[in-house]
N, CA, C and O atoms as a CHARMM CRD file, in Angstrom:
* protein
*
  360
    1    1 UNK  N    123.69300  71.90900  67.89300 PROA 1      0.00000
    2    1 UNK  CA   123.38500  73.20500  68.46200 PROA 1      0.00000
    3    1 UNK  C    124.37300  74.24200  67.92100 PROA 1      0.00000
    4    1 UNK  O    125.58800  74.14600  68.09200 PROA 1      0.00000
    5    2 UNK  N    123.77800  75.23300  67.25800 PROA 2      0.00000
    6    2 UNK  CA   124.55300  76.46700  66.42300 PROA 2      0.00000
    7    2 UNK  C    124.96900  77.29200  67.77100 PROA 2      0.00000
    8    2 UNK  O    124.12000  77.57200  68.61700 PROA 2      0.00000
    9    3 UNK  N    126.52500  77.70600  67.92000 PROA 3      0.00000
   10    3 UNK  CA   127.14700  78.32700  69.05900 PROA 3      0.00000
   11    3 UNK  C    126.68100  79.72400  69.02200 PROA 3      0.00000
   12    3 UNK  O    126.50200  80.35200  67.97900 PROA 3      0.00000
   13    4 UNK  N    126.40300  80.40500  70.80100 PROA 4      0.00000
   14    4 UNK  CA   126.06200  81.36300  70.61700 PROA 4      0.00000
   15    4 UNK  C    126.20700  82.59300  70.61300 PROA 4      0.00000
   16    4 UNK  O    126.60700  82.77500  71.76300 PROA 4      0.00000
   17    5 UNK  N    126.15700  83.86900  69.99800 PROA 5      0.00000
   18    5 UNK  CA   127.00300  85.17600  69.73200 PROA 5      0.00000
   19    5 UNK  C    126.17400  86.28500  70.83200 PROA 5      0.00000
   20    5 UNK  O    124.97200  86.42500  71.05700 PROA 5      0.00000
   21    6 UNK  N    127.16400  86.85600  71.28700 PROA 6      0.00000
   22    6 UNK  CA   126.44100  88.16400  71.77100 PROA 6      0.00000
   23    6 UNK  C    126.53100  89.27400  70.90500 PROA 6      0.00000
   24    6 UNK  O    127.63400  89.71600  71.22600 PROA 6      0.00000
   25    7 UNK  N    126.13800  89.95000  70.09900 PROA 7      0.00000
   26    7 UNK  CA   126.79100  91.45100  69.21700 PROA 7      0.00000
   27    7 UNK  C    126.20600  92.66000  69.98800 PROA 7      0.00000
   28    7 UNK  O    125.08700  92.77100  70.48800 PROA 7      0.00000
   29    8 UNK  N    127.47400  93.74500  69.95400 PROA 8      0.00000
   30    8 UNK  CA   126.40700  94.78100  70.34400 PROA 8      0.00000
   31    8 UNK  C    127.19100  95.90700  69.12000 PROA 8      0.00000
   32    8 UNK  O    128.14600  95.88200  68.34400 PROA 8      0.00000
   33    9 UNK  N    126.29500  96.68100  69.46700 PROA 9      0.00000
   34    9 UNK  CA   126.38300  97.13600  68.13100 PROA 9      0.00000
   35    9 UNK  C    126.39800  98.97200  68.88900 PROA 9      0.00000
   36    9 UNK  O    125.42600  99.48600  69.44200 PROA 9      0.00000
   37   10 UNK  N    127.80000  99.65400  68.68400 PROA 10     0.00000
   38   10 UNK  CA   127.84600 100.79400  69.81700 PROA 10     0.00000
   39   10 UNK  C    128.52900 102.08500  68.61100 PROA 10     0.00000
   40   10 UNK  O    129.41000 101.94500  67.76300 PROA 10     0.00000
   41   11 UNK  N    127.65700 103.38100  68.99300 PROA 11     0.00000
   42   11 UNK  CA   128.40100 104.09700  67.84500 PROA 11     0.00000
   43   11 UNK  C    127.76500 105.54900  68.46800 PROA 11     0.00000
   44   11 UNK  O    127.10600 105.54100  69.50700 PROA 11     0.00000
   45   12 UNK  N    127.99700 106.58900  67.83000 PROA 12     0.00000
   46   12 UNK  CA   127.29100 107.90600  68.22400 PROA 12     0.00000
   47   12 UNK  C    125.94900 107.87000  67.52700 PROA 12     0.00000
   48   12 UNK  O    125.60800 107.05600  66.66800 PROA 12     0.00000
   49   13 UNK  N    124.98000 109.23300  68.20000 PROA 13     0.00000
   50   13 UNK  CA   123.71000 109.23100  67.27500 PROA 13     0.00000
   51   13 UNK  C    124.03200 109.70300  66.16300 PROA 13     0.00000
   52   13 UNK  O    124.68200 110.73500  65.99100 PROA 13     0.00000
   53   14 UNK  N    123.42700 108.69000  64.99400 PROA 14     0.00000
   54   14 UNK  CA   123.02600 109.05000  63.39600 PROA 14     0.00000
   55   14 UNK  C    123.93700 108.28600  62.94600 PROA 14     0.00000
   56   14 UNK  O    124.09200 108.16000  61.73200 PROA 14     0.00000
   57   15 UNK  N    124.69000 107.65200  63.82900 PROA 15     0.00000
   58   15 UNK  CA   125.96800 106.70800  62.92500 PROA 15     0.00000
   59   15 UNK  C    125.38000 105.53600  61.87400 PROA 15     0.00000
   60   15 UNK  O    126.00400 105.25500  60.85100 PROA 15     0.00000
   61   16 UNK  N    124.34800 105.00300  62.16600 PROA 16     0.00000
   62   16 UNK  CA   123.65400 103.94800  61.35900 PROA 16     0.00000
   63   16 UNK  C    123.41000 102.95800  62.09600 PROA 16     0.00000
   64   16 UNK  O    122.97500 102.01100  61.44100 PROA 16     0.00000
   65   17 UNK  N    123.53600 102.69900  63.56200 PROA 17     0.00000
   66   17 UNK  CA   123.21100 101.82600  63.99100 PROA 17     0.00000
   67   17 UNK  C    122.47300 100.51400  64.06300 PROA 17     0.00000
   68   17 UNK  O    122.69200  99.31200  64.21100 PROA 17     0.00000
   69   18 UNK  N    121.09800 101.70100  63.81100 PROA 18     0.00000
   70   18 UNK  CA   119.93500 100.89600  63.83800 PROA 18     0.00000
   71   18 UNK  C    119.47000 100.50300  62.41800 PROA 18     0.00000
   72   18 UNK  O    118.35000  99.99300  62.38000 PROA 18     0.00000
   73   19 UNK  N    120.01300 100.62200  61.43900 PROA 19     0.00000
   74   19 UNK  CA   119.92900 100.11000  60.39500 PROA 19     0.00000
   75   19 UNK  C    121.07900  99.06400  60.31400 PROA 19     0.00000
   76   19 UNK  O    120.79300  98.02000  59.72800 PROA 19     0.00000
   77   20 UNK  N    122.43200  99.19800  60.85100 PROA 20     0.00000
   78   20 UNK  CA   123.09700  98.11200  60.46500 PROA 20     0.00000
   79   20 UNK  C    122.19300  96.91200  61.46400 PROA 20     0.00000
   80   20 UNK  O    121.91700  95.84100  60.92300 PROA 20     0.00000
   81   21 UNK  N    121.89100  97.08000  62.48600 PROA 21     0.00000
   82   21 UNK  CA   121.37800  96.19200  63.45000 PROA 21     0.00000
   83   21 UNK  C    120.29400  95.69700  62.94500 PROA 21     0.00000
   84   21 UNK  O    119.97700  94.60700  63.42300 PROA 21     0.00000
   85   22 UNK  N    119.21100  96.37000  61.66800 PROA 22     0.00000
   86   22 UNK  CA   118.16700  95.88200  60.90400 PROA 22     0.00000
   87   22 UNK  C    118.49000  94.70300  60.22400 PROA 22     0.00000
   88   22 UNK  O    118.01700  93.56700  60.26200 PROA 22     0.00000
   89   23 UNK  N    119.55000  95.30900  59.49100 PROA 23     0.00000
   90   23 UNK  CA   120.21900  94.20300  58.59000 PROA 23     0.00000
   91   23 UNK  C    120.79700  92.87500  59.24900 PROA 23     0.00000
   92   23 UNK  O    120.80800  91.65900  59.05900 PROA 23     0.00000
   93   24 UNK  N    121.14500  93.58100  59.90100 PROA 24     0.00000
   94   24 UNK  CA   122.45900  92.34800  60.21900 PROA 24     0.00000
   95   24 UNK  C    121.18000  90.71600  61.07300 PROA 24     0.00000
   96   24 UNK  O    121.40700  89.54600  60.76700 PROA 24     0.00000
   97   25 UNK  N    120.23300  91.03300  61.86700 PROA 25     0.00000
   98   25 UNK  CA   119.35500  90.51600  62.54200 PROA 25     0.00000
   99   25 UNK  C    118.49700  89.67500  61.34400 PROA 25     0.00000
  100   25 UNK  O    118.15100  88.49400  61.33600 PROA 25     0.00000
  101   26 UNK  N    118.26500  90.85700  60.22300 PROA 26     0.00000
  102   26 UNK  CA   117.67800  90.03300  59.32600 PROA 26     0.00000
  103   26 UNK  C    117.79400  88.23000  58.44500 PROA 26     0.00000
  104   26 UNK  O    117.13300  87.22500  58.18200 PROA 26     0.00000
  105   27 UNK  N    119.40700  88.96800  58.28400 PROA 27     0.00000
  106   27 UNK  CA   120.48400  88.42100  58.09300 PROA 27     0.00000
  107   27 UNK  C    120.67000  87.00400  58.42200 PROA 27     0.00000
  108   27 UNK  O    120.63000  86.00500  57.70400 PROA 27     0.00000
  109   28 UNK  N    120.92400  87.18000  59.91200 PROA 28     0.00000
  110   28 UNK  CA   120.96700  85.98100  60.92100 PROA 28     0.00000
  111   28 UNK  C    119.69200  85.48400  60.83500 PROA 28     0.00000
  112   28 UNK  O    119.70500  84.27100  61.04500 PROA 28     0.00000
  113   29 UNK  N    118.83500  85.82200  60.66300 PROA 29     0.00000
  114   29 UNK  CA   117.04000  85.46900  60.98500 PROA 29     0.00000
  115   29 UNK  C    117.00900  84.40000  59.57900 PROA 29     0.00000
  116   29 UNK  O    116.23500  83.44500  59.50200 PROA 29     0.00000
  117   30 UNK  N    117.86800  84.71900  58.66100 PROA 30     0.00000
  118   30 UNK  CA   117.31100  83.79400  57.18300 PROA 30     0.00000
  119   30 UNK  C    118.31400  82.71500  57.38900 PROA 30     0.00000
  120   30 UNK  O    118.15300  81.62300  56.84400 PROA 30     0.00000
  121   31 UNK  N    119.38800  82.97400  58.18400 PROA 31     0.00000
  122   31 UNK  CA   120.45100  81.80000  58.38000 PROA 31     0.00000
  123   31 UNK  C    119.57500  80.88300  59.45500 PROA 31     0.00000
  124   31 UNK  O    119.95400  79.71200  59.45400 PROA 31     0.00000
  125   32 UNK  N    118.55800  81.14600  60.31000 PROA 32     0.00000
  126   32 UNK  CA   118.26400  80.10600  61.47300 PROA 32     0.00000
  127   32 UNK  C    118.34700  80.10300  62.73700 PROA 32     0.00000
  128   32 UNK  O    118.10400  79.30800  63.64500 PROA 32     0.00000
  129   33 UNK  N    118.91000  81.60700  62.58300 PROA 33     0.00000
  130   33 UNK  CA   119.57700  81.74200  63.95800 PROA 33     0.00000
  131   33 UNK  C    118.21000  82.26800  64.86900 PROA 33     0.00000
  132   33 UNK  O    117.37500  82.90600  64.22800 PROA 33     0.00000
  133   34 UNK  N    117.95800  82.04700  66.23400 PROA 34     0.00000
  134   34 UNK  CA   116.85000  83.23200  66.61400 PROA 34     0.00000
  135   34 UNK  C    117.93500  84.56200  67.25300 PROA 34     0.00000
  136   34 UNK  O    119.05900  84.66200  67.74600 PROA 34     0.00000
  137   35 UNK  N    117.17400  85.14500  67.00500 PROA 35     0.00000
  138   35 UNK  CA   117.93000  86.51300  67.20100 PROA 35     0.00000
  139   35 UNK  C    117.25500  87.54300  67.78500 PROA 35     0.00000
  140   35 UNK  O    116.30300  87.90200  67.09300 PROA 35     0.00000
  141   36 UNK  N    117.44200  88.38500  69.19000 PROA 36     0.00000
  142   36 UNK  CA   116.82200  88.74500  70.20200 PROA 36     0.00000
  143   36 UNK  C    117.22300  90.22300  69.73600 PROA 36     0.00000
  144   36 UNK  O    118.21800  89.96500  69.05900 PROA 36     0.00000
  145   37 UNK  N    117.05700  91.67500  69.67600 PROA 37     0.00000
  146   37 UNK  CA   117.24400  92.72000  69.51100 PROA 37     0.00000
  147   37 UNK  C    117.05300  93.75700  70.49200 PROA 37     0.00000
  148   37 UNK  O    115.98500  93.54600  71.06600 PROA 37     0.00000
  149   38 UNK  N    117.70000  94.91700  70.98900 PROA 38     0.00000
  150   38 UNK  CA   117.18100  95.78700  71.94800 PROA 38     0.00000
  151   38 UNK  C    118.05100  96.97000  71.76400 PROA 38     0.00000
  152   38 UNK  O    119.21100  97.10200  71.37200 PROA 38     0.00000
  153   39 UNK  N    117.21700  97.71400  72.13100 PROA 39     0.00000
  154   39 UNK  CA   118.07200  99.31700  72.51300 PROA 39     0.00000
  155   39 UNK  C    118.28300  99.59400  73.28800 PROA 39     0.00000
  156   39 UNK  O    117.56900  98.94000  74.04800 PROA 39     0.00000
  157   40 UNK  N    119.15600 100.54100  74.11200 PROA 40     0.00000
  158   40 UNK  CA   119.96700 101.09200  75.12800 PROA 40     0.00000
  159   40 UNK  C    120.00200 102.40300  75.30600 PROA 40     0.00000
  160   40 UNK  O    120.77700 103.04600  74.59700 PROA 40     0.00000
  161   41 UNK  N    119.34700 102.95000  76.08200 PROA 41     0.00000
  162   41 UNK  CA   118.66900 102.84200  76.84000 PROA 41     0.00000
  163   41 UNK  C    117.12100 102.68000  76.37400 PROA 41     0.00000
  164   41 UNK  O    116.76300 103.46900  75.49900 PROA 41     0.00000
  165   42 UNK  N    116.14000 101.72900  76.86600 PROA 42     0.00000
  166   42 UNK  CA   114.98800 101.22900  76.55700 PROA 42     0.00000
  167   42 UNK  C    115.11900  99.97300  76.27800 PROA 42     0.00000
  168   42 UNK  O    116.18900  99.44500  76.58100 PROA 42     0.00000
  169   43 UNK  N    113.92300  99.05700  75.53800 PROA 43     0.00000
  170   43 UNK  CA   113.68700  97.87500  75.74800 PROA 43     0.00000
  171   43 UNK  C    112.79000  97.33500  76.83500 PROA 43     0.00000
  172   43 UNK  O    111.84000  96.59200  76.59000 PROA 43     0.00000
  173   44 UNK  N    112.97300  97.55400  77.49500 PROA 44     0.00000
  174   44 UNK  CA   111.95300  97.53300  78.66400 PROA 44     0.00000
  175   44 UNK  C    110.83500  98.52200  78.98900 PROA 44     0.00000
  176   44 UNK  O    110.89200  99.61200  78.42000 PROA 44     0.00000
  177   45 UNK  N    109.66000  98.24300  79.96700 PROA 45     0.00000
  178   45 UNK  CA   108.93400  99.57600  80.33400 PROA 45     0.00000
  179   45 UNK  C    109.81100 100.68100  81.01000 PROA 45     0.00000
  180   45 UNK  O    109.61600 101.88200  80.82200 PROA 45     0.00000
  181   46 UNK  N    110.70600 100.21700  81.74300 PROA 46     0.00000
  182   46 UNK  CA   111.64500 101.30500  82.82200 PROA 46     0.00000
  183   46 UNK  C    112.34800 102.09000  81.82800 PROA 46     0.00000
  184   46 UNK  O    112.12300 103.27300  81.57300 PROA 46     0.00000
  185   47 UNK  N    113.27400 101.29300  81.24800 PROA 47     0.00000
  186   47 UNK  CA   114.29000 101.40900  79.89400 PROA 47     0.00000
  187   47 UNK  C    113.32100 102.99000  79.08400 PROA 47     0.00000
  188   47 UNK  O    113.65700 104.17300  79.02300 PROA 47     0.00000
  189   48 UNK  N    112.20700 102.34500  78.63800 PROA 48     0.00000
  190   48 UNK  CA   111.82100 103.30600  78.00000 PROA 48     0.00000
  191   48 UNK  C    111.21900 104.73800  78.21200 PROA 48     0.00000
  192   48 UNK  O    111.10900 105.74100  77.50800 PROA 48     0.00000
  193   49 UNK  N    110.78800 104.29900  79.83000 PROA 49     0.00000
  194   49 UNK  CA   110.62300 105.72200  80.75400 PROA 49     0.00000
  195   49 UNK  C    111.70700 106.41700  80.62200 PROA 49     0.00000
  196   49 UNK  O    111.51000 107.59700  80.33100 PROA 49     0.00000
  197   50 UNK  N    112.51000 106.17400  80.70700 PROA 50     0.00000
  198   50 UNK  CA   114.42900 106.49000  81.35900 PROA 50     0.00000
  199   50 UNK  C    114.48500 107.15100  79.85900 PROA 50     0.00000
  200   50 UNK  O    114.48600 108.37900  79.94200 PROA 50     0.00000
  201   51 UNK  N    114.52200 106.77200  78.80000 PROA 51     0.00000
  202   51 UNK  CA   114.72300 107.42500  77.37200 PROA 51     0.00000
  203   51 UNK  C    114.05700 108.36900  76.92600 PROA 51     0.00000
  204   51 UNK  O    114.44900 109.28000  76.19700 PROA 51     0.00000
  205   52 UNK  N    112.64400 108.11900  77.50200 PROA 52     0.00000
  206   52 UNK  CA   111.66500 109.25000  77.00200 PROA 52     0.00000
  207   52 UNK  C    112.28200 110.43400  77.94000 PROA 52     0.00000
  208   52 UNK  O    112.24400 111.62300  77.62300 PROA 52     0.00000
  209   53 UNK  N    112.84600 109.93900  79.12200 PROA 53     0.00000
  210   53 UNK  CA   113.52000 111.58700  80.04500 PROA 53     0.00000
  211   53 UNK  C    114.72900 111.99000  79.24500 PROA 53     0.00000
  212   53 UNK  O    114.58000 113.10500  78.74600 PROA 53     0.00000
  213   54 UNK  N    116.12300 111.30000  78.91600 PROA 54     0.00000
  214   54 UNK  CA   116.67000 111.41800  78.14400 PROA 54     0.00000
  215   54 UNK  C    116.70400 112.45600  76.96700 PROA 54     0.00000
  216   54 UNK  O    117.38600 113.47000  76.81700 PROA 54     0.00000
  217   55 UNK  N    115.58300 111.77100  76.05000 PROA 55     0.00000
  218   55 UNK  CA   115.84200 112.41300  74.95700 PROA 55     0.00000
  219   55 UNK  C    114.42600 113.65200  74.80000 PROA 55     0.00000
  220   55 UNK  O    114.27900 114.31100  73.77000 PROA 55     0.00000
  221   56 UNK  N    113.83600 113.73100  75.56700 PROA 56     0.00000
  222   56 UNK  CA   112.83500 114.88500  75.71900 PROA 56     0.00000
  223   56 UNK  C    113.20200 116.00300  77.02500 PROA 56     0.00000
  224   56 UNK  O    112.22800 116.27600  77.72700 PROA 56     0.00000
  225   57 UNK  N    114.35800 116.58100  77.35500 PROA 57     0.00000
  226   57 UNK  CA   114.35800 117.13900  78.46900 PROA 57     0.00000
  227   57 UNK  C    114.61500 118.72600  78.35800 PROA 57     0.00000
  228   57 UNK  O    115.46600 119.29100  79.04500 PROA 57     0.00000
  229   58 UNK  N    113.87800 119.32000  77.51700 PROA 58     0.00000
  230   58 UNK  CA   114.49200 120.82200  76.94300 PROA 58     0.00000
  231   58 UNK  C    114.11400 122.01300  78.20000 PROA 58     0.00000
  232   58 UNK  O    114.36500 123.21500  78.12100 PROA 58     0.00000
  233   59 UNK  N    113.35600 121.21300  79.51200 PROA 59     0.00000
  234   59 UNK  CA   113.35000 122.25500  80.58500 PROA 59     0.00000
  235   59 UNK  C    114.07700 121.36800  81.81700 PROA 59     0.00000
  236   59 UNK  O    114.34500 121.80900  82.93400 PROA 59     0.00000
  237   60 UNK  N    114.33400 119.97000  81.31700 PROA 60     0.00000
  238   60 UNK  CA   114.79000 120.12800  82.65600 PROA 60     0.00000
  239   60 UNK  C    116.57800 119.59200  82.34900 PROA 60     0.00000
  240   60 UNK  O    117.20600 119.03200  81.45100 PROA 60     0.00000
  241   61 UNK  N    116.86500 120.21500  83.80500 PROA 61     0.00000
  242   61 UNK  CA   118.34000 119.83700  84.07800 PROA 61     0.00000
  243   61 UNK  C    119.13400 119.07300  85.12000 PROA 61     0.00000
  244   61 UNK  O    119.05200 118.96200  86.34300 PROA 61     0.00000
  245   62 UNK  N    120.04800 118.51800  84.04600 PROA 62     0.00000
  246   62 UNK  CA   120.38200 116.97700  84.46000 PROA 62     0.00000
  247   62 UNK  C    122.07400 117.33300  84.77500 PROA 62     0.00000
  248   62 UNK  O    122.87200 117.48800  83.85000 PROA 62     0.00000
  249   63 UNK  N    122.43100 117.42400  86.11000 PROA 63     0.00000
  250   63 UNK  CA   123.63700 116.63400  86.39700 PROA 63     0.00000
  251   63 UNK  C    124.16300 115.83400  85.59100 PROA 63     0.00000
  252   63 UNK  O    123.56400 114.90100  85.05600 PROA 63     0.00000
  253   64 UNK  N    125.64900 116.19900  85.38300 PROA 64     0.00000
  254   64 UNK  CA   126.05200 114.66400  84.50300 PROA 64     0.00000
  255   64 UNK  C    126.02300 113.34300  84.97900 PROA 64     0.00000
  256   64 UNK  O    125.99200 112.28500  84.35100 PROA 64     0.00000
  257   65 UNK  N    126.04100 113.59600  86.33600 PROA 65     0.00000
  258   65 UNK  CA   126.32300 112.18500  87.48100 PROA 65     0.00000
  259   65 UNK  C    124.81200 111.80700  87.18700 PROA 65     0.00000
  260   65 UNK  O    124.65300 110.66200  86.76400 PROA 65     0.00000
  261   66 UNK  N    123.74500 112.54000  87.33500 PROA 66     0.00000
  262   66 UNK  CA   122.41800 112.30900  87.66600 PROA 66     0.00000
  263   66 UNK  C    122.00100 111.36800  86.23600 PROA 66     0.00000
  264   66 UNK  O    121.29500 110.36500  86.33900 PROA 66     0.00000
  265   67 UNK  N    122.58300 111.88200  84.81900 PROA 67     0.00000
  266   67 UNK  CA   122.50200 111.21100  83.57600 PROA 67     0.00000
  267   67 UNK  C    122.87300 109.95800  83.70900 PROA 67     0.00000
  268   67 UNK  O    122.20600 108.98400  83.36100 PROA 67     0.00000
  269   68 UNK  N    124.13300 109.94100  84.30000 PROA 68     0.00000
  270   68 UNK  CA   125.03500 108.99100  84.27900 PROA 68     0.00000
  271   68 UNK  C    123.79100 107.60000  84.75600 PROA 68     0.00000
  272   68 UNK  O    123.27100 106.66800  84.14300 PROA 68     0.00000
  273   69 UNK  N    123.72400 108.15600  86.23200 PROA 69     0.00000
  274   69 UNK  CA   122.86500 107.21800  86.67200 PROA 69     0.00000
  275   69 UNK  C    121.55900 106.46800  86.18700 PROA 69     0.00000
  276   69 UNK  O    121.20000 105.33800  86.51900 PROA 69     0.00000
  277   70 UNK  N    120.98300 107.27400  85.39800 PROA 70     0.00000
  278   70 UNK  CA   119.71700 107.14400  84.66000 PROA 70     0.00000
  279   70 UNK  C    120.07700 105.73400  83.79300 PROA 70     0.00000
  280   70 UNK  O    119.49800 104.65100  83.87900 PROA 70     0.00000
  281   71 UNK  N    121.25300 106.11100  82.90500 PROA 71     0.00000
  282   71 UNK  CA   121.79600 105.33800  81.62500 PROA 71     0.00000
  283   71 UNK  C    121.91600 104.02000  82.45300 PROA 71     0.00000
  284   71 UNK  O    121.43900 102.95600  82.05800 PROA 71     0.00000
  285   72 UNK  N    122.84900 104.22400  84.09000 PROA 72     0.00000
  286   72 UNK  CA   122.83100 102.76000  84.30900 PROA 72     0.00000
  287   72 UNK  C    121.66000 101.81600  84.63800 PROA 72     0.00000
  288   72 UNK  O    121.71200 100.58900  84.56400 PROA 72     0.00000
  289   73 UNK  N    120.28000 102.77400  85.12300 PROA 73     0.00000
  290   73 UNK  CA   119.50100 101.99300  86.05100 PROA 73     0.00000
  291   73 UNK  C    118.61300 101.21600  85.00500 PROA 73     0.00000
  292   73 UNK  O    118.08900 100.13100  85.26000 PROA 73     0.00000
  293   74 UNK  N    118.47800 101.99100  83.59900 PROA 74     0.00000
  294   74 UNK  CA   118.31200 101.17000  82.07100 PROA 74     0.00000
  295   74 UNK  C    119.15500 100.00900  81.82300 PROA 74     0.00000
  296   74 UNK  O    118.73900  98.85100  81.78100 PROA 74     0.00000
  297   75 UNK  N    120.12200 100.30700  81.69400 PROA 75     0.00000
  298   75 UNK  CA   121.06300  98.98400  81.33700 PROA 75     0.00000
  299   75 UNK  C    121.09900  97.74800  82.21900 PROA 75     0.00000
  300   75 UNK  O    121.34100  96.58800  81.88600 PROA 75     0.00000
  301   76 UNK  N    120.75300  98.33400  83.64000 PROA 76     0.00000
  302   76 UNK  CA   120.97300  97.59400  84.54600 PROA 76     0.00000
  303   76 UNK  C    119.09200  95.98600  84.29000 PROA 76     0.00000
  304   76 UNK  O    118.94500  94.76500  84.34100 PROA 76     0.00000
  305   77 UNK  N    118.22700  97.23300  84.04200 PROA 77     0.00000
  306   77 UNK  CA   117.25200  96.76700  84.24600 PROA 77     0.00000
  307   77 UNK  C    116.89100  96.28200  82.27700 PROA 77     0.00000
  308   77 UNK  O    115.75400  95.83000  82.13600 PROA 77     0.00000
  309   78 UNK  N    117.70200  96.35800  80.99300 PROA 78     0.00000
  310   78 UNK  CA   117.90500  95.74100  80.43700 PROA 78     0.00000
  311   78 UNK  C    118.32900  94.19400  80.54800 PROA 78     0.00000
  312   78 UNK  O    117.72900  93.21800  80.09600 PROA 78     0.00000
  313   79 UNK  N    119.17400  94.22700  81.06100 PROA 79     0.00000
  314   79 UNK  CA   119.83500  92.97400  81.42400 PROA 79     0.00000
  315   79 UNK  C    119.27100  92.18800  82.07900 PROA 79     0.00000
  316   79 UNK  O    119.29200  90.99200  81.78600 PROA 79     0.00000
  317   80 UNK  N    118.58800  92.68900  83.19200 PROA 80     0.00000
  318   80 UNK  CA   117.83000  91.42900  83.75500 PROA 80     0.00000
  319   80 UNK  C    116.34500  91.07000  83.55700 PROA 80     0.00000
  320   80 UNK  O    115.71100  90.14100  84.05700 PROA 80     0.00000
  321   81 UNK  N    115.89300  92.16200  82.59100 PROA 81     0.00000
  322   81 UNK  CA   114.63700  91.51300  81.61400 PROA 81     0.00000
  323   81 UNK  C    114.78200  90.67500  80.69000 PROA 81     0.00000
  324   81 UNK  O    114.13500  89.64500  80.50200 PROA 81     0.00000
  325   82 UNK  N    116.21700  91.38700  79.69000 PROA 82     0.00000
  326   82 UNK  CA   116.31000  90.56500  78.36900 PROA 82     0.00000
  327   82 UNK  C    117.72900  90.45300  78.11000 PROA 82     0.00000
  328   82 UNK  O    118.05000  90.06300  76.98700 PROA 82     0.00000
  329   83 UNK  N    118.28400  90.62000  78.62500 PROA 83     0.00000
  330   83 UNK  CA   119.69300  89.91700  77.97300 PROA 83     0.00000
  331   83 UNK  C    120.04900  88.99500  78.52300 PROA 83     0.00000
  332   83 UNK  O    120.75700  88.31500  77.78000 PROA 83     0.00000
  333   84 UNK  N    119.87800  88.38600  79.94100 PROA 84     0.00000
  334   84 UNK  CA   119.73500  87.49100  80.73800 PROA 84     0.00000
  335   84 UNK  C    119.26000  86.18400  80.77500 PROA 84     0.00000
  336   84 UNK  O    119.83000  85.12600  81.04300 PROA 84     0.00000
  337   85 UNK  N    117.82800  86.51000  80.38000 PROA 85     0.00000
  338   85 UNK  CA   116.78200  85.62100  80.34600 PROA 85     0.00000
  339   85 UNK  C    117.32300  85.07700  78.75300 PROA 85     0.00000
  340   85 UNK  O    117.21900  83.88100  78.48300 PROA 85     0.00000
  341   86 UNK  N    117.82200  85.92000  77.87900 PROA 86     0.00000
  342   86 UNK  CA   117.93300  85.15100  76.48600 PROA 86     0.00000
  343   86 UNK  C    118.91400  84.64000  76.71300 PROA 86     0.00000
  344   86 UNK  O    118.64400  83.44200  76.79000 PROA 86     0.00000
  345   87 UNK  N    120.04100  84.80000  76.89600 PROA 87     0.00000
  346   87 UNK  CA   121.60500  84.00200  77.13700 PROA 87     0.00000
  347   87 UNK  C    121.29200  82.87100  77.71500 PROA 87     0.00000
  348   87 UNK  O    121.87700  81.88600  77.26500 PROA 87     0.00000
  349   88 UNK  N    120.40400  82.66900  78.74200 PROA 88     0.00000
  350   88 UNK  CA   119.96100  81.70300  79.14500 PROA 88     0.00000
  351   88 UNK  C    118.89200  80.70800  78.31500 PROA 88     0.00000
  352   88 UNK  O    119.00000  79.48400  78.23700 PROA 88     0.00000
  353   89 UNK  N    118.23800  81.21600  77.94200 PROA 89     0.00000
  354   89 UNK  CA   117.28500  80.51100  76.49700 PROA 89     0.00000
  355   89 UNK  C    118.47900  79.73900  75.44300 PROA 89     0.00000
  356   89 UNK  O    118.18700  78.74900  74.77300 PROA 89     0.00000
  357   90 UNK  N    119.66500  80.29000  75.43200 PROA 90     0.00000
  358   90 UNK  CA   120.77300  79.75400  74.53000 PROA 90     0.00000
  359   90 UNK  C    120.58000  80.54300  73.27800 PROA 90     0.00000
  360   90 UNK  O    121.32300  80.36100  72.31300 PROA 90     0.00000
């Protein structure tokens, strides 16, 4: 049994993220590894409600606390769709 990695992969927007995370998955995918992928905020149906408010909000206004909260109730509900359930898959 090949031991197992968590990566996350954290940077500002346009840093390259999601291309290093292309690669790098690919990467692992030709080595054998299975390899689970997700974004933050989204991944999920909630996740992705929560992002589409996020990053489309040019009339409305958001508290920073109120943001704040948004980001967690994604992450929160990331985790126990898919980061959870895979850690547990091994």
């Amino acid at each position: 049994m090949k031991p197992q990695r968590f990566i996350v992969l954290d940077g500002m927007d346009g840093a390259g993220k999601s291309s290093q995370l292309t690669m790098l998955a690919d990467w692992l995918r030709e080595t054998g590894r299975e390899v689970v992928t997700c974004r933050d905020p989204g991944s999920t149906p909630v996740g992705d409600a929560i992002r589409a408010i996020l990053l489309d909000r040019h009339d409305l206004h958001l508290d920073p606390t109120a943001e704040m909260f948004l980001y967690m109730a994604a992450r929160a509900q990331l985790v126990a769709e898919v980061v959870r359930p895979a850690l547990a898959r091994g």
